[in-house]
Short mmCIF file of N, CA and C in Angstrom, two decimals:
data_model
loop_
_atom_site.label_atom_id
_atom_site.label_comp_id
_atom_site.label_asym_id
_atom_site.label_seq_id
_atom_site.Cartn_x
_atom_site.Cartn_y
_atom_site.Cartn_z
N UNK A 1 -0.13 1.05 -8.12
CA UNK A 1 1.03 1.65 -8.73
C UNK A 1 1.76 0.62 -9.60
N UNK A 2 1.96 -0.61 -9.10
CA UNK A 2 2.65 -1.62 -9.89
C UNK A 2 1.67 -2.56 -10.58
N UNK A 3 0.36 -2.38 -10.36
CA UNK A 3 -0.62 -3.26 -10.94
C UNK A 3 -0.75 -3.10 -12.45
N UNK A 4 -0.58 -1.89 -12.93
CA UNK A 4 -0.71 -1.62 -14.36
C UNK A 4 0.58 -1.98 -15.08
N UNK A 5 0.44 -2.23 -16.37
CA UNK A 5 1.61 -2.47 -17.20
C UNK A 5 2.32 -1.15 -17.40
N UNK A 6 3.52 -1.05 -16.86
CA UNK A 6 4.27 0.20 -16.96
C UNK A 6 5.31 0.10 -18.06
N UNK A 7 5.59 1.24 -18.66
CA UNK A 7 6.64 1.32 -19.66
C UNK A 7 7.98 1.16 -18.97
N UNK A 8 8.90 0.48 -19.63
CA UNK A 8 10.24 0.33 -19.09
C UNK A 8 11.03 1.56 -19.49
N UNK A 9 11.37 2.38 -18.50
CA UNK A 9 12.14 3.59 -18.75
C UNK A 9 13.56 3.40 -18.26
N UNK A 10 14.49 4.02 -18.93
CA UNK A 10 15.91 3.97 -18.55
C UNK A 10 16.44 2.53 -18.50
N UNK A 11 15.84 1.65 -19.28
CA UNK A 11 16.23 0.23 -19.32
C UNK A 11 16.19 -0.39 -17.93
N UNK A 12 15.27 0.07 -17.11
CA UNK A 12 15.13 -0.42 -15.74
C UNK A 12 13.66 -0.82 -15.55
N UNK A 13 13.41 -2.12 -15.52
CA UNK A 13 12.04 -2.63 -15.36
C UNK A 13 11.68 -2.57 -13.88
N UNK A 14 11.02 -1.50 -13.49
CA UNK A 14 10.75 -1.23 -12.09
C UNK A 14 9.84 -2.29 -11.47
N UNK A 15 8.92 -2.85 -12.24
CA UNK A 15 8.00 -3.87 -11.71
C UNK A 15 8.77 -5.13 -11.34
N UNK A 16 9.63 -5.59 -12.24
CA UNK A 16 10.41 -6.80 -11.95
C UNK A 16 11.44 -6.56 -10.85
N UNK A 17 12.02 -5.39 -10.85
CA UNK A 17 13.02 -5.09 -9.80
C UNK A 17 12.36 -5.03 -8.42
N UNK A 18 11.12 -4.56 -8.37
CA UNK A 18 10.42 -4.55 -7.09
C UNK A 18 10.12 -5.97 -6.64
N UNK A 19 9.79 -6.84 -7.59
CA UNK A 19 9.56 -8.25 -7.24
C UNK A 19 10.84 -8.87 -6.68
N UNK A 20 11.99 -8.55 -7.31
CA UNK A 20 13.27 -9.03 -6.78
C UNK A 20 13.51 -8.48 -5.38
N UNK A 21 13.21 -7.22 -5.21
CA UNK A 21 13.41 -6.56 -3.91
C UNK A 21 12.57 -7.24 -2.83
N UNK A 22 11.33 -7.57 -3.15
CA UNK A 22 10.46 -8.25 -2.18
C UNK A 22 10.98 -9.65 -1.86
N UNK A 23 11.68 -10.26 -2.81
CA UNK A 23 12.15 -11.63 -2.63
C UNK A 23 13.42 -11.72 -1.77
N UNK A 24 13.99 -10.58 -1.40
CA UNK A 24 15.20 -10.61 -0.59
C UNK A 24 14.92 -11.41 0.68
N UNK A 25 15.77 -12.37 0.96
CA UNK A 25 15.68 -13.24 2.15
C UNK A 25 14.45 -14.14 2.11
N UNK A 26 13.81 -14.29 0.96
CA UNK A 26 12.65 -15.18 0.91
C UNK A 26 12.83 -16.28 -0.12
N UNK A 27 12.61 -15.95 -1.38
CA UNK A 27 12.53 -16.98 -2.40
C UNK A 27 13.76 -17.09 -3.29
N UNK A 28 14.40 -16.00 -3.57
CA UNK A 28 15.47 -15.98 -4.56
C UNK A 28 16.83 -16.14 -3.88
N UNK A 29 17.47 -17.29 -4.01
CA UNK A 29 18.75 -17.49 -3.33
C UNK A 29 19.87 -16.58 -3.87
N UNK A 30 19.74 -16.14 -5.13
CA UNK A 30 20.76 -15.25 -5.70
C UNK A 30 20.70 -13.86 -5.08
N UNK A 31 19.53 -13.49 -4.58
CA UNK A 31 19.36 -12.16 -4.00
C UNK A 31 18.96 -12.29 -2.53
N UNK A 32 19.64 -13.16 -1.81
CA UNK A 32 19.26 -13.43 -0.43
C UNK A 32 19.71 -12.34 0.53
N UNK A 33 20.56 -11.46 0.07
CA UNK A 33 21.04 -10.38 0.94
C UNK A 33 20.92 -9.06 0.19
N UNK A 34 20.84 -7.99 0.97
CA UNK A 34 20.72 -6.66 0.38
C UNK A 34 21.91 -6.35 -0.53
N UNK A 35 23.12 -6.76 -0.11
CA UNK A 35 24.32 -6.52 -0.92
C UNK A 35 24.19 -7.15 -2.30
N UNK A 36 23.62 -8.34 -2.34
CA UNK A 36 23.43 -9.02 -3.63
C UNK A 36 22.47 -8.23 -4.51
N UNK A 37 21.42 -7.71 -3.90
CA UNK A 37 20.46 -6.92 -4.67
C UNK A 37 21.10 -5.63 -5.16
N UNK A 38 21.91 -5.01 -4.31
CA UNK A 38 22.59 -3.78 -4.69
C UNK A 38 23.53 -4.05 -5.87
N UNK A 39 24.28 -5.14 -5.82
CA UNK A 39 25.16 -5.49 -6.93
C UNK A 39 24.37 -5.79 -8.20
N UNK A 40 23.16 -6.29 -8.02
CA UNK A 40 22.27 -6.57 -9.15
C UNK A 40 21.83 -5.25 -9.82
N UNK A 41 21.68 -4.19 -9.05
CA UNK A 41 21.22 -2.89 -9.56
C UNK A 41 22.36 -2.11 -10.22
N UNK A 42 23.57 -2.24 -9.72
CA UNK A 42 24.70 -1.43 -10.20
C UNK A 42 24.93 -1.48 -11.72
N UNK A 43 24.82 -2.63 -12.39
CA UNK A 43 25.03 -2.62 -13.84
C UNK A 43 24.05 -1.70 -14.59
N UNK A 44 22.82 -1.61 -14.10
CA UNK A 44 21.86 -0.69 -14.73
C UNK A 44 22.35 0.75 -14.62
N UNK A 45 22.88 1.09 -13.45
CA UNK A 45 23.37 2.45 -13.25
C UNK A 45 24.57 2.73 -14.14
N UNK A 46 25.44 1.73 -14.29
CA UNK A 46 26.60 1.89 -15.17
C UNK A 46 26.19 2.14 -16.61
N UNK A 47 25.17 1.42 -17.07
CA UNK A 47 24.68 1.62 -18.43
C UNK A 47 24.12 3.02 -18.60
N UNK A 48 23.38 3.49 -17.61
CA UNK A 48 22.80 4.83 -17.69
C UNK A 48 23.88 5.90 -17.72
N UNK A 49 24.88 5.72 -16.86
CA UNK A 49 25.95 6.72 -16.81
C UNK A 49 26.77 6.69 -18.09
N UNK A 50 26.98 5.49 -18.66
CA UNK A 50 27.73 5.38 -19.90
C UNK A 50 26.99 6.11 -21.03
N UNK A 51 25.67 5.95 -21.07
CA UNK A 51 24.88 6.61 -22.12
C UNK A 51 24.94 8.13 -21.95
N UNK A 52 24.80 8.58 -20.71
CA UNK A 52 24.85 10.02 -20.45
C UNK A 52 24.74 10.23 -18.95
N UNK A 53 25.55 11.16 -18.44
CA UNK A 53 25.48 11.47 -17.01
C UNK A 53 24.09 12.00 -16.66
N UNK A 54 23.49 12.70 -17.62
CA UNK A 54 22.14 13.24 -17.39
C UNK A 54 21.12 12.12 -17.23
N UNK A 55 21.32 10.98 -17.89
CA UNK A 55 20.40 9.86 -17.74
C UNK A 55 20.31 9.40 -16.29
N UNK A 56 21.47 9.30 -15.63
CA UNK A 56 21.49 8.87 -14.24
C UNK A 56 20.77 9.88 -13.35
N UNK A 57 21.03 11.15 -13.63
CA UNK A 57 20.36 12.22 -12.85
C UNK A 57 18.85 12.17 -13.10
N UNK A 58 18.44 12.04 -14.35
CA UNK A 58 17.02 11.95 -14.68
C UNK A 58 16.38 10.72 -14.06
N UNK A 59 17.11 9.61 -14.08
CA UNK A 59 16.59 8.38 -13.48
C UNK A 59 16.37 8.57 -11.98
N UNK A 60 17.30 9.22 -11.31
CA UNK A 60 17.15 9.45 -9.88
C UNK A 60 15.89 10.28 -9.62
N UNK A 61 15.66 11.30 -10.41
CA UNK A 61 14.48 12.13 -10.21
C UNK A 61 13.19 11.40 -10.60
N UNK A 62 13.29 10.49 -11.54
CA UNK A 62 12.16 9.64 -11.89
C UNK A 62 11.78 8.78 -10.68
N UNK A 63 12.78 8.21 -10.02
CA UNK A 63 12.54 7.38 -8.83
C UNK A 63 11.99 8.23 -7.68
N UNK A 64 12.53 9.42 -7.51
CA UNK A 64 12.04 10.33 -6.46
C UNK A 64 10.56 10.66 -6.72
N UNK A 65 10.21 10.90 -7.97
CA UNK A 65 8.82 11.18 -8.32
C UNK A 65 7.92 9.99 -8.02
N UNK A 66 8.35 8.78 -8.35
CA UNK A 66 7.58 7.57 -8.06
C UNK A 66 7.38 7.44 -6.54
N UNK A 67 8.44 7.73 -5.79
CA UNK A 67 8.36 7.65 -4.32
C UNK A 67 7.34 8.65 -3.78
N UNK A 68 7.34 9.87 -4.31
CA UNK A 68 6.40 10.88 -3.85
C UNK A 68 4.95 10.48 -4.15
N UNK A 69 4.72 9.85 -5.29
CA UNK A 69 3.37 9.38 -5.62
C UNK A 69 2.90 8.33 -4.63
N UNK A 70 3.77 7.41 -4.24
CA UNK A 70 3.40 6.38 -3.28
C UNK A 70 3.18 7.01 -1.90
N UNK A 71 4.02 7.97 -1.52
CA UNK A 71 3.83 8.66 -0.24
C UNK A 71 2.49 9.39 -0.20
N UNK A 72 2.10 10.01 -1.30
CA UNK A 72 0.81 10.69 -1.36
C UNK A 72 -0.33 9.69 -1.23
N UNK A 73 -0.20 8.54 -1.89
CA UNK A 73 -1.21 7.50 -1.78
C UNK A 73 -1.34 7.02 -0.34
N UNK A 74 -0.20 6.85 0.33
CA UNK A 74 -0.21 6.41 1.72
C UNK A 74 -0.88 7.45 2.62
N UNK A 75 -0.53 8.72 2.45
CA UNK A 75 -1.14 9.79 3.25
C UNK A 75 -2.65 9.86 3.01
N UNK A 76 -3.04 9.68 1.74
CA UNK A 76 -4.45 9.71 1.40
C UNK A 76 -5.20 8.59 2.12
N UNK A 77 -4.63 7.41 2.11
CA UNK A 77 -5.26 6.28 2.81
C UNK A 77 -5.35 6.52 4.31
N UNK A 78 -4.28 7.09 4.87
CA UNK A 78 -4.28 7.35 6.31
C UNK A 78 -5.34 8.38 6.67
N UNK A 79 -5.50 9.41 5.85
CA UNK A 79 -6.46 10.46 6.18
C UNK A 79 -7.90 10.06 5.90
N UNK A 80 -8.11 9.07 5.05
CA UNK A 80 -9.46 8.61 4.74
C UNK A 80 -9.88 7.47 5.66
N UNK A 81 -8.96 6.62 6.04
CA UNK A 81 -9.26 5.41 6.80
C UNK A 81 -9.91 5.71 8.15
N UNK A 82 -9.34 6.58 8.94
CA UNK A 82 -9.86 6.87 10.28
C UNK A 82 -11.22 7.58 10.21
N UNK A 83 -11.36 8.67 9.46
CA UNK A 83 -12.68 9.32 9.41
C UNK A 83 -13.78 8.40 8.84
N UNK A 84 -13.44 7.57 7.87
CA UNK A 84 -14.44 6.65 7.30
C UNK A 84 -14.91 5.68 8.37
N UNK A 85 -13.99 5.17 9.16
CA UNK A 85 -14.38 4.25 10.23
C UNK A 85 -15.22 4.95 11.29
N UNK A 86 -14.85 6.15 11.66
CA UNK A 86 -15.63 6.90 12.65
C UNK A 86 -17.03 7.17 12.11
N UNK A 87 -17.13 7.56 10.84
CA UNK A 87 -18.43 7.79 10.22
C UNK A 87 -19.28 6.53 10.20
N UNK A 88 -18.66 5.42 9.85
CA UNK A 88 -19.40 4.15 9.81
C UNK A 88 -19.86 3.76 11.20
N UNK A 89 -19.01 3.91 12.20
CA UNK A 89 -19.39 3.58 13.57
C UNK A 89 -20.55 4.47 14.01
N UNK A 90 -20.48 5.77 13.70
CA UNK A 90 -21.57 6.68 14.05
C UNK A 90 -22.88 6.28 13.40
N UNK A 91 -22.82 5.97 12.11
CA UNK A 91 -24.01 5.53 11.39
C UNK A 91 -24.55 4.24 11.99
N UNK A 92 -23.67 3.30 12.21
CA UNK A 92 -24.07 2.00 12.75
C UNK A 92 -24.71 2.16 14.13
N UNK A 93 -24.08 2.94 15.00
CA UNK A 93 -24.60 3.11 16.36
C UNK A 93 -25.96 3.81 16.33
N UNK A 94 -26.15 4.78 15.46
CA UNK A 94 -27.45 5.45 15.34
C UNK A 94 -28.52 4.46 14.91
N UNK A 95 -28.16 3.64 13.94
CA UNK A 95 -29.10 2.64 13.43
C UNK A 95 -29.43 1.61 14.51
N UNK A 96 -28.42 1.15 15.24
CA UNK A 96 -28.63 0.14 16.28
C UNK A 96 -29.49 0.71 17.41
N UNK A 97 -29.20 1.92 17.81
CA UNK A 97 -30.00 2.53 18.89
C UNK A 97 -31.46 2.68 18.44
N UNK A 98 -31.68 3.10 17.20
CA UNK A 98 -33.05 3.23 16.70
C UNK A 98 -33.75 1.88 16.68
N UNK A 99 -33.05 0.85 16.22
CA UNK A 99 -33.65 -0.48 16.18
C UNK A 99 -33.90 -1.03 17.58
N UNK A 100 -32.97 -0.78 18.48
CA UNK A 100 -33.17 -1.25 19.86
C UNK A 100 -34.36 -0.57 20.50
N UNK A 101 -34.55 0.69 20.22
CA UNK A 101 -35.71 1.38 20.80
C UNK A 101 -37.00 0.83 20.22
N UNK A 102 -37.01 0.47 18.94
CA UNK A 102 -38.19 -0.18 18.34
C UNK A 102 -38.44 -1.51 19.03
N UNK A 103 -37.38 -2.28 19.21
CA UNK A 103 -37.50 -3.60 19.83
C UNK A 103 -37.97 -3.47 21.27
N UNK A 104 -37.41 -2.54 22.01
CA UNK A 104 -37.78 -2.38 23.41
C UNK A 104 -39.21 -1.89 23.55
N UNK A 105 -39.63 -0.97 22.67
CA UNK A 105 -41.01 -0.51 22.70
C UNK A 105 -41.97 -1.64 22.39
N UNK A 106 -41.58 -2.46 21.43
CA UNK A 106 -42.44 -3.58 21.06
C UNK A 106 -42.44 -4.64 22.16
N UNK A 107 -41.34 -4.77 22.88
CA UNK A 107 -41.24 -5.79 23.92
C UNK A 107 -42.09 -5.49 25.13
N UNK A 108 -42.50 -4.26 25.33
CA UNK A 108 -43.34 -3.94 26.48
C UNK A 108 -44.78 -4.35 26.26
N UNK A 109 -45.15 -4.57 25.02
CA UNK A 109 -46.51 -5.00 24.71
C UNK A 109 -46.61 -6.51 24.82
N UNK A 110 -47.71 -7.03 24.41
CA UNK A 110 -47.89 -8.48 24.44
C UNK A 110 -47.00 -9.12 23.40
N UNK A 111 -46.84 -10.42 23.52
CA UNK A 111 -45.95 -11.13 22.59
C UNK A 111 -46.47 -11.08 21.16
N UNK A 112 -47.73 -10.96 20.98
CA UNK A 112 -48.31 -10.90 19.63
C UNK A 112 -47.88 -9.62 18.91
N UNK A 113 -47.60 -8.56 19.67
CA UNK A 113 -47.19 -7.29 19.07
C UNK A 113 -45.67 -7.17 18.92
N UNK A 114 -44.95 -8.19 19.30
CA UNK A 114 -43.49 -8.14 19.30
C UNK A 114 -42.98 -7.88 17.89
N UNK A 115 -42.03 -6.98 17.75
CA UNK A 115 -41.55 -6.55 16.44
C UNK A 115 -40.35 -7.40 16.01
N UNK A 116 -40.63 -8.47 15.28
CA UNK A 116 -39.56 -9.35 14.81
C UNK A 116 -38.72 -8.68 13.72
N UNK A 117 -39.33 -7.79 12.98
CA UNK A 117 -38.60 -7.09 11.93
C UNK A 117 -37.45 -6.27 12.52
N UNK A 118 -37.69 -5.62 13.63
CA UNK A 118 -36.63 -4.84 14.29
C UNK A 118 -35.47 -5.71 14.72
N UNK A 119 -35.76 -6.88 15.25
CA UNK A 119 -34.70 -7.80 15.68
C UNK A 119 -33.92 -8.32 14.47
N UNK A 120 -34.63 -8.65 13.41
CA UNK A 120 -33.95 -9.14 12.19
C UNK A 120 -33.06 -8.05 11.61
N UNK A 121 -33.55 -6.81 11.54
CA UNK A 121 -32.74 -5.71 11.02
C UNK A 121 -31.52 -5.47 11.92
N UNK A 122 -31.70 -5.59 13.20
CA UNK A 122 -30.58 -5.43 14.14
C UNK A 122 -29.52 -6.50 13.89
N UNK A 123 -29.94 -7.73 13.71
CA UNK A 123 -28.98 -8.81 13.43
C UNK A 123 -28.27 -8.59 12.10
N UNK A 124 -29.01 -8.16 11.08
CA UNK A 124 -28.40 -7.92 9.77
C UNK A 124 -27.37 -6.81 9.85
N UNK A 125 -27.69 -5.72 10.51
CA UNK A 125 -26.71 -4.62 10.61
C UNK A 125 -25.51 -5.01 11.45
N UNK A 126 -25.72 -5.84 12.45
CA UNK A 126 -24.59 -6.30 13.27
C UNK A 126 -23.65 -7.16 12.43
N UNK A 127 -24.21 -8.04 11.62
CA UNK A 127 -23.37 -8.88 10.75
C UNK A 127 -22.66 -8.02 9.72
N UNK A 128 -23.36 -7.04 9.14
CA UNK A 128 -22.72 -6.15 8.16
C UNK A 128 -21.57 -5.36 8.79
N UNK A 129 -21.78 -4.87 9.99
CA UNK A 129 -20.72 -4.13 10.68
C UNK A 129 -19.53 -5.03 10.97
N UNK A 130 -19.79 -6.25 11.40
CA UNK A 130 -18.69 -7.17 11.70
C UNK A 130 -17.89 -7.48 10.44
N UNK A 131 -18.56 -7.72 9.33
CA UNK A 131 -17.87 -7.99 8.06
C UNK A 131 -17.06 -6.77 7.63
N UNK A 132 -17.64 -5.59 7.76
CA UNK A 132 -16.94 -4.36 7.39
C UNK A 132 -15.65 -4.20 8.20
N UNK A 133 -15.76 -4.31 9.52
CA UNK A 133 -14.58 -4.09 10.36
C UNK A 133 -13.52 -5.17 10.16
N UNK A 134 -13.93 -6.40 9.97
CA UNK A 134 -12.96 -7.45 9.71
C UNK A 134 -12.23 -7.17 8.39
N UNK A 135 -13.00 -6.81 7.36
CA UNK A 135 -12.39 -6.52 6.05
C UNK A 135 -11.45 -5.32 6.14
N UNK A 136 -11.87 -4.26 6.81
CA UNK A 136 -11.04 -3.06 6.89
C UNK A 136 -9.77 -3.29 7.69
N UNK A 137 -9.85 -4.04 8.75
CA UNK A 137 -8.67 -4.22 9.59
C UNK A 137 -7.76 -5.33 9.10
N UNK A 138 -8.20 -6.07 8.11
CA UNK A 138 -7.31 -7.04 7.47
C UNK A 138 -6.71 -6.41 6.21
N UNK A 139 -7.55 -5.77 5.40
CA UNK A 139 -7.11 -5.23 4.12
C UNK A 139 -6.24 -3.98 4.27
N UNK A 140 -6.68 -3.02 5.04
CA UNK A 140 -5.98 -1.74 5.12
C UNK A 140 -4.53 -1.86 5.62
N UNK A 141 -4.27 -2.54 6.74
CA UNK A 141 -2.87 -2.63 7.17
C UNK A 141 -1.97 -3.31 6.14
N UNK A 142 -2.49 -4.33 5.45
CA UNK A 142 -1.69 -5.00 4.41
C UNK A 142 -1.39 -4.05 3.26
N UNK A 143 -2.38 -3.27 2.86
CA UNK A 143 -2.17 -2.32 1.77
C UNK A 143 -1.17 -1.24 2.19
N UNK A 144 -1.29 -0.77 3.42
CA UNK A 144 -0.36 0.25 3.90
C UNK A 144 1.05 -0.31 4.02
N UNK A 145 1.15 -1.57 4.42
CA UNK A 145 2.47 -2.21 4.51
C UNK A 145 3.12 -2.30 3.13
N UNK A 146 2.33 -2.63 2.12
CA UNK A 146 2.86 -2.69 0.76
C UNK A 146 3.33 -1.32 0.29
N UNK A 147 2.57 -0.28 0.62
CA UNK A 147 2.98 1.07 0.23
C UNK A 147 4.28 1.46 0.95
N UNK A 148 4.41 1.11 2.21
CA UNK A 148 5.64 1.40 2.94
C UNK A 148 6.83 0.63 2.35
N UNK A 149 6.58 -0.61 1.91
CA UNK A 149 7.65 -1.38 1.25
C UNK A 149 8.08 -0.72 -0.05
N UNK A 150 7.13 -0.17 -0.80
CA UNK A 150 7.49 0.52 -2.05
C UNK A 150 8.32 1.76 -1.76
N UNK A 151 7.96 2.47 -0.70
CA UNK A 151 8.74 3.66 -0.32
C UNK A 151 10.16 3.25 0.05
N UNK A 152 10.30 2.16 0.80
CA UNK A 152 11.64 1.66 1.16
C UNK A 152 12.41 1.25 -0.09
N UNK A 153 11.73 0.62 -1.04
CA UNK A 153 12.35 0.23 -2.31
C UNK A 153 12.92 1.45 -3.03
N UNK A 154 12.11 2.50 -3.15
CA UNK A 154 12.57 3.72 -3.82
C UNK A 154 13.70 4.39 -3.05
N UNK A 155 13.60 4.41 -1.72
CA UNK A 155 14.69 5.00 -0.91
C UNK A 155 15.99 4.23 -1.11
N UNK A 156 15.90 2.91 -1.18
CA UNK A 156 17.11 2.11 -1.38
C UNK A 156 17.72 2.37 -2.75
N UNK A 157 16.90 2.50 -3.78
CA UNK A 157 17.45 2.81 -5.10
C UNK A 157 18.13 4.17 -5.09
N UNK A 158 17.50 5.15 -4.44
CA UNK A 158 18.10 6.49 -4.35
C UNK A 158 19.43 6.43 -3.61
N UNK A 159 19.48 5.66 -2.52
CA UNK A 159 20.75 5.50 -1.78
C UNK A 159 21.82 4.82 -2.62
N UNK A 160 21.43 3.81 -3.39
CA UNK A 160 22.39 3.12 -4.26
C UNK A 160 22.93 4.10 -5.31
N UNK A 161 22.06 4.92 -5.88
CA UNK A 161 22.50 5.91 -6.87
C UNK A 161 23.47 6.90 -6.23
N UNK A 162 23.12 7.39 -5.04
CA UNK A 162 24.00 8.35 -4.35
C UNK A 162 25.36 7.72 -4.03
N UNK A 163 25.35 6.47 -3.57
CA UNK A 163 26.62 5.78 -3.28
C UNK A 163 27.42 5.54 -4.55
N UNK A 164 26.73 5.20 -5.63
CA UNK A 164 27.39 4.98 -6.91
C UNK A 164 28.08 6.25 -7.39
N UNK A 165 27.37 7.37 -7.28
CA UNK A 165 27.94 8.66 -7.69
C UNK A 165 29.13 9.03 -6.81
N UNK A 166 29.02 8.78 -5.50
CA UNK A 166 30.11 9.10 -4.58
C UNK A 166 31.36 8.27 -4.89
N UNK A 167 31.17 7.00 -5.22
CA UNK A 167 32.31 6.14 -5.56
C UNK A 167 32.97 6.58 -6.86
N UNK A 168 32.18 7.06 -7.80
CA UNK A 168 32.72 7.49 -9.10
C UNK A 168 33.41 8.82 -9.03
N UNK A 169 33.11 9.60 -7.99
CA UNK A 169 33.71 10.95 -7.88
C UNK A 169 35.12 10.88 -7.36
#
């Protein structure tokens, strides 16, 4: 969502603002607290309202739309992640059982008939499965955490807009 070069709409650079939001309590001493970040956002809202009250309303709905897109992406990942893992485990276990039966059948014969290919294939699939599961359980939670952070970012902007409107009323 933020990887592509996005157009700056409503004079609000959403990519840079998200970077500032992530830096709260980390790198940027000027934005070390949520209040500081909120005060950083308020001038943008003032400019939008000065240009037109409809701009602020449109901006809020633009942010709501961005939030819904991220929520859909998160739901999509959640609904694909579990079935994909179950499918992979099923495939892997079927393959392992087949290879083990080849190995066990070969093991009952003399050592000259021993099926080394079955053992090698078993080791290769075991390594592939281990790499897959390590990658999935490291990558997926981090990606989901980033999506949840983006949702929180959009919710905070929506709350700031609502508070700004309430103060102006």
